[in-house]
Tab-separated table of C-alpha atoms in Angstrom:
chain	number	residue	atom	x	y	z
K	1	UNK	CA	43.463	42.812	29.017
K	2	UNK	CA	44.084	40.560	31.993
K	3	UNK	CA	45.749	37.147	32.051
K	4	UNK	CA	42.659	35.054	32.840
K	5	UNK	CA	40.910	36.644	29.865
K	6	UNK	CA	43.577	35.829	27.272
K	7	UNK	CA	43.908	32.280	28.631
K	8	UNK	CA	40.098	32.054	28.248
K	9	UNK	CA	39.722	30.982	31.863
K	10	UNK	CA	36.680	33.220	32.264
K	11	UNK	CA	34.655	30.821	30.087
K	12	UNK	CA	35.888	27.738	31.958
K	13	UNK	CA	34.456	26.422	35.203
K	14	UNK	CA	37.763	24.771	36.111
K	15	UNK	CA	41.402	24.619	35.034
K	16	UNK	CA	44.678	23.159	36.307
K	17	UNK	CA	47.441	25.584	35.354
K	18	UNK	CA	51.166	24.783	35.569
K	19	UNK	CA	53.762	27.486	34.938
K	20	UNK	CA	57.210	26.669	33.561
K	21	UNK	CA	60.243	28.593	32.366
K	22	UNK	CA	61.714	31.811	33.759
K	23	UNK	CA	61.265	35.537	33.930
K	24	UNK	CA	58.028	36.099	35.830
K	25	UNK	CA	56.229	32.881	36.844
K	26	UNK	CA	55.612	34.010	40.421
K	27	UNK	CA	54.251	37.391	39.324
K	28	UNK	CA	51.863	35.728	36.881
K	29	UNK	CA	50.690	33.334	39.596
K	30	UNK	CA	49.875	36.211	41.927
K	31	UNK	CA	48.041	38.208	39.254
K	32	UNK	CA	46.133	35.184	38.000
K	33	UNK	CA	45.072	34.159	41.510
K	34	UNK	CA	43.758	37.666	42.240
K	35	UNK	CA	41.874	37.810	38.934
K	36	UNK	CA	40.175	34.475	39.602
K	37	UNK	CA	39.386	35.476	43.171
K	38	UNK	CA	37.565	38.552	41.835
K	39	UNK	CA	35.421	36.093	39.858
K	40	UNK	CA	34.467	34.302	43.103
K	41	UNK	CA	36.485	31.165	42.355
K	42	UNK	CA	38.014	28.576	44.688
K	43	UNK	CA	41.758	28.554	44.037
K	44	UNK	CA	44.643	26.363	45.191
K	45	UNK	CA	48.182	27.695	44.735
K	46	UNK	CA	51.398	25.802	45.421
K	47	UNK	CA	54.617	24.533	43.856
K	48	UNK	CA	56.009	21.182	42.737
K	49	UNK	CA	59.531	22.613	43.066
K	50	UNK	CA	60.395	25.495	45.426
K	51	UNK	CA	58.955	28.959	46.098
K	52	UNK	CA	59.803	31.788	48.464
K	53	UNK	CA	57.680	31.609	51.612
K	54	UNK	CA	56.949	35.329	51.286
K	55	UNK	CA	55.076	34.589	48.050
K	56	UNK	CA	52.817	32.080	49.801
K	57	UNK	CA	52.149	34.583	52.572
K	58	UNK	CA	51.165	37.226	50.008
K	59	UNK	CA	48.850	34.846	48.163
K	60	UNK	CA	47.153	33.595	51.305
K	61	UNK	CA	46.018	37.124	52.212
K	62	UNK	CA	43.022	36.358	50.013
K	63	UNK	CA	42.264	33.148	51.899
K	64	UNK	CA	44.320	30.715	53.934
K	65	UNK	CA	47.860	29.369	54.216
K	66	UNK	CA	47.743	25.635	54.946
K	67	UNK	CA	51.011	24.241	56.274
K	68	UNK	CA	51.364	20.523	56.939
K	69	UNK	CA	53.638	17.628	56.032
K	70	UNK	CA	50.618	15.295	56.311
K	71	UNK	CA	48.687	15.128	53.023
K	72	UNK	CA	45.529	13.878	54.768
K	73	UNK	CA	45.534	16.816	57.170
K	74	UNK	CA	46.130	19.181	54.271
K	75	UNK	CA	43.240	17.682	52.285
K	76	UNK	CA	40.823	17.894	55.202
K	77	UNK	CA	41.820	21.510	55.907
K	78	UNK	CA	41.221	22.462	52.273
K	79	UNK	CA	37.784	20.835	52.378
K	80	UNK	CA	36.876	22.609	55.607
K	81	UNK	CA	37.965	26.006	54.308
K	82	UNK	CA	35.957	25.766	51.099
K	83	UNK	CA	32.900	24.483	52.950
K	84	UNK	CA	33.022	27.689	54.973
K	85	UNK	CA	33.900	30.009	52.067
K	86	UNK	CA	32.292	30.192	48.620
K	87	UNK	CA	35.585	31.473	47.162
K	88	UNK	CA	39.143	32.127	48.237
K	89	UNK	CA	42.823	31.397	47.716
K	90	UNK	CA	44.446	28.490	49.544
K	91	UNK	CA	48.256	28.365	49.486
K	92	UNK	CA	49.707	24.927	50.271
K	93	UNK	CA	53.027	24.648	52.097
K	94	UNK	CA	54.559	21.317	53.015
K	95	UNK	CA	58.039	22.112	54.331
K	96	UNK	CA	60.119	25.237	54.930
K	97	UNK	CA	63.887	25.455	54.429
K	98	UNK	CA	66.642	28.035	53.998
K	99	UNK	CA	68.454	28.566	50.710
K	100	UNK	CA	71.187	31.203	50.768
K	101	UNK	CA	69.658	32.699	53.918
K	102	UNK	CA	66.220	33.133	52.310
K	103	UNK	CA	63.290	30.975	53.347
K	104	UNK	CA	61.642	28.818	50.709
K	105	UNK	CA	59.093	26.029	50.835
K	106	UNK	CA	58.073	22.878	49.018
K	107	UNK	CA	54.494	21.895	48.271
K	108	UNK	CA	52.631	18.570	48.233
K	109	UNK	CA	53.658	15.893	45.744
K	110	UNK	CA	52.067	15.855	42.302
K	111	UNK	CA	50.141	12.663	43.056
K	112	UNK	CA	48.119	14.476	45.733
K	113	UNK	CA	47.495	17.483	43.502
K	114	UNK	CA	46.250	15.136	40.775
K	115	UNK	CA	43.962	13.419	43.284
K	116	UNK	CA	42.566	16.655	44.708
K	117	UNK	CA	41.925	17.999	41.222
K	118	UNK	CA	40.032	14.861	40.223
K	119	UNK	CA	38.014	15.044	43.454
K	120	UNK	CA	37.091	18.659	42.754
K	121	UNK	CA	38.558	20.276	45.872
K	122	UNK	CA	38.885	23.623	44.046
K	123	UNK	CA	37.923	25.301	40.778
K	124	UNK	CA	41.437	26.350	39.795
K	125	UNK	CA	44.841	24.917	40.638
K	126	UNK	CA	47.806	27.225	39.917
K	127	UNK	CA	51.174	25.491	40.210
K	128	UNK	CA	54.715	26.824	39.926
K	129	UNK	CA	56.232	23.769	38.253
K	130	UNK	CA	59.731	25.000	37.472
K	131	UNK	CA	62.610	26.926	39.042
K	132	UNK	CA	64.947	29.484	37.455
K	133	UNK	CA	66.900	31.222	40.257
K	134	UNK	CA	65.608	34.619	39.121
K	135	UNK	CA	67.068	34.430	35.597
K	136	UNK	CA	65.011	35.518	32.549
K	137	UNK	CA	65.478	32.227	30.684
K	138	UNK	CA	66.540	28.640	31.413
K	139	UNK	CA	66.908	25.078	30.184
K	140	UNK	CA	65.235	22.241	32.123
K	141	UNK	CA	67.293	19.550	33.815
K	142	UNK	CA	66.337	15.877	33.369
K	143	UNK	CA	63.684	15.964	36.127
K	144	UNK	CA	62.322	19.414	35.189
K	145	UNK	CA	59.765	20.811	34.866
K	146	UNK	CA	57.632	18.957	37.414
K	147	UNK	CA	54.222	19.185	35.737
K	148	UNK	CA	51.319	17.242	37.315
K	149	UNK	CA	49.632	14.965	34.783
K	150	UNK	CA	46.161	16.449	35.361
K	151	UNK	CA	47.370	19.831	34.096
K	152	UNK	CA	44.956	21.335	31.570
K	153	UNK	CA	47.001	24.455	30.735
K	154	UNK	CA	50.785	24.810	30.576
K	155	UNK	CA	52.010	28.411	30.625
K	156	UNK	CA	55.620	28.867	29.527
K	157	UNK	CA	57.296	32.102	30.613
K	158	UNK	CA	60.320	33.887	29.146
K	159	UNK	CA	61.671	37.332	30.018
K	160	UNK	CA	62.221	39.336	26.847
K	161	UNK	CA	65.206	40.922	28.612
K	162	UNK	CA	67.046	37.670	27.820
K	163	UNK	CA	67.520	38.908	24.233
K	164	UNK	CA	71.032	40.304	23.856
K	165	UNK	CA	72.406	38.766	27.043
K	166	UNK	CA	75.502	36.603	26.820
K	167	UNK	CA	75.174	32.906	27.519
K	168	UNK	CA	76.577	32.777	31.025
K	169	UNK	CA	75.219	31.137	34.176
K	170	UNK	CA	74.465	34.503	35.749
K	171	UNK	CA	72.092	35.215	32.839
K	172	UNK	CA	70.776	31.750	31.961
K	173	UNK	CA	69.825	29.081	34.491
K	174	UNK	CA	71.498	25.785	33.547
K	175	UNK	CA	73.581	27.546	30.892
K	176	UNK	CA	75.577	24.459	29.856
K	177	UNK	CA	72.403	22.515	29.119
K	178	UNK	CA	70.963	25.557	27.356
K	179	UNK	CA	74.053	25.549	25.123
K	180	UNK	CA	73.600	21.861	24.299
K	181	UNK	CA	69.932	22.313	23.367
K	182	UNK	CA	70.322	25.477	21.285
K	183	UNK	CA	73.855	25.229	19.870
K	184	UNK	CA	74.731	28.647	21.320
K	185	UNK	CA	78.261	28.776	22.706
K	186	UNK	CA	79.151	30.245	26.077
K	187	UNK	CA	79.799	33.967	25.756
K	188	UNK	CA	77.666	34.363	22.639
K	189	UNK	CA	74.589	36.591	22.688
K	190	UNK	CA	71.078	35.173	22.947
K	191	UNK	CA	68.981	36.077	19.915
K	192	UNK	CA	65.514	35.312	18.586
K	193	UNK	CA	66.661	32.106	16.900
K	194	UNK	CA	68.117	30.883	20.203
K	195	UNK	CA	64.869	31.463	22.074
K	196	UNK	CA	62.827	29.863	19.295
K	197	UNK	CA	65.007	26.767	19.603
K	198	UNK	CA	64.583	26.417	23.383
K	199	UNK	CA	60.809	26.908	23.036
K	200	UNK	CA	60.351	24.361	20.252
K	201	UNK	CA	62.928	21.782	21.358
K	202	UNK	CA	61.321	18.539	22.656
K	203	UNK	CA	63.602	18.765	25.721
K	204	UNK	CA	63.185	22.519	26.045
K	205	UNK	CA	60.644	24.820	27.661
K	206	UNK	CA	57.616	22.514	27.393
K	207	UNK	CA	59.295	19.208	28.255
K	208	UNK	CA	57.019	16.903	30.291
K	209	UNK	CA	53.823	18.683	29.226
K	210	UNK	CA	50.837	16.294	29.442
K	211	UNK	CA	49.324	15.239	26.153
K	212	UNK	CA	46.171	17.207	25.426
K	213	UNK	CA	47.025	20.181	27.637
K	214	UNK	CA	46.580	23.653	26.150
K	215	UNK	CA	49.950	25.343	25.666
K	216	UNK	CA	50.518	29.077	26.176
K	217	UNK	CA	53.604	31.308	26.093
K	218	UNK	CA	53.963	34.552	28.066
K	219	UNK	CA	56.722	36.903	26.866
K	220	UNK	CA	57.216	39.069	29.928
K	221	UNK	CA	58.959	42.366	30.804
K	222	UNK	CA	57.873	44.029	27.557
K	223	UNK	CA	57.967	47.565	28.942
K	224	UNK	CA	58.888	49.782	25.976
K	225	UNK	CA	58.407	50.081	22.206
K	226	UNK	CA	61.748	48.470	21.370
K	227	UNK	CA	60.994	45.397	23.475
K	228	UNK	CA	57.467	45.280	22.079
K	229	UNK	CA	58.818	45.075	18.519
K	230	UNK	CA	61.310	42.364	19.533
K	231	UNK	CA	58.621	40.359	21.327
K	232	UNK	CA	56.230	40.543	18.390
K	233	UNK	CA	58.922	39.398	15.958
K	234	UNK	CA	59.864	36.549	18.304
K	235	UNK	CA	56.240	35.472	18.725
K	236	UNK	CA	55.694	35.351	14.964
K	237	UNK	CA	58.888	33.341	14.508
K	238	UNK	CA	57.898	30.824	17.187
K	239	UNK	CA	54.388	30.380	15.774
K	240	UNK	CA	55.772	29.929	12.262
K	241	UNK	CA	57.574	26.768	13.386
K	242	UNK	CA	55.404	25.927	16.428
K	243	UNK	CA	56.727	22.443	17.089
K	244	UNK	CA	55.540	22.877	20.672
K	245	UNK	CA	51.887	23.203	19.506
K	246	UNK	CA	51.449	26.549	21.259
K	247	UNK	CA	47.848	27.767	21.250
K	248	UNK	CA	48.655	31.424	21.842
K	249	UNK	CA	51.421	33.823	22.819
K	250	UNK	CA	50.856	36.634	25.297
K	251	UNK	CA	53.052	39.727	25.158
K	252	UNK	CA	53.030	41.816	28.308
K	253	UNK	CA	54.563	43.075	31.512
K	254	UNK	CA	53.461	41.794	34.923
K	255	UNK	CA	54.672	45.004	36.588
K	256	UNK	CA	51.535	46.622	35.136
K	257	UNK	CA	49.168	44.783	37.451
K	258	UNK	CA	45.962	46.358	36.162
K	259	UNK	CA	46.714	45.612	32.497
K	260	UNK	CA	49.595	43.121	32.238
K	261	UNK	CA	48.666	41.975	28.714
K	262	UNK	CA	49.576	44.154	25.741
K	263	UNK	CA	49.019	41.799	22.844
K	264	UNK	CA	47.770	38.294	22.075
K	265	UNK	CA	48.876	36.238	19.080
K	266	UNK	CA	46.975	33.035	18.333
K	267	UNK	CA	48.135	30.009	16.416
K	268	UNK	CA	46.135	29.254	13.288
K	269	UNK	CA	47.184	25.591	13.334
K	270	UNK	CA	46.308	24.665	16.925
K	271	UNK	CA	42.647	24.469	17.928
């Protein structure tokens, strides 16, 4: 199975997808954009936080990289591109900067993304709405995640390799806040109960999700039988409580680009 299939995007004409969490957001964005491009869709990809410029360059190989600090210029360039092309990927880059000697970029503000969605500039918007510094799991700071209000689908991401790691900053982004939200002390190992707490906590993984948006969870890096069993147990535990109103949980591994989805568990309580 592919990601657009399990998110049921193939039966939708349009969707505004925001990804939050840690452990594979950028990989999912790239796979999802390629899948939708193969379906002849018009796709906008950007971030409301920060992304590596190399990721934008990779994405724009299927279309165009639009770089401008002027939102009007950016809007007009998007319109021109999609008038000339029936489908394609447009990556939006507002400003470049260096962070620890690696180039990153910011995207347009959420207000413009909301406007362009409402005006129908593209069929699908795919937004990286959270940062995690490469860790497999995180807790959101007061202003995170930065989810545009027109979002129709929120995809939370967690790396299953977080299970068994000790609560330290090198393993968990914003580890002190993670400790406050879950009750886990620094140095203790992350377990299934810990992850269930950060998923279901009102100030956890899905904080700032717009009311009415469909909620999905992707448990990533499930690359062997042991991790598969752990992920399935975790998914069942999360859905049993399901305070976050998750519609479905995807178990998979984005390294397997042709078939990143191994299993799909659906909530019986959320329609």
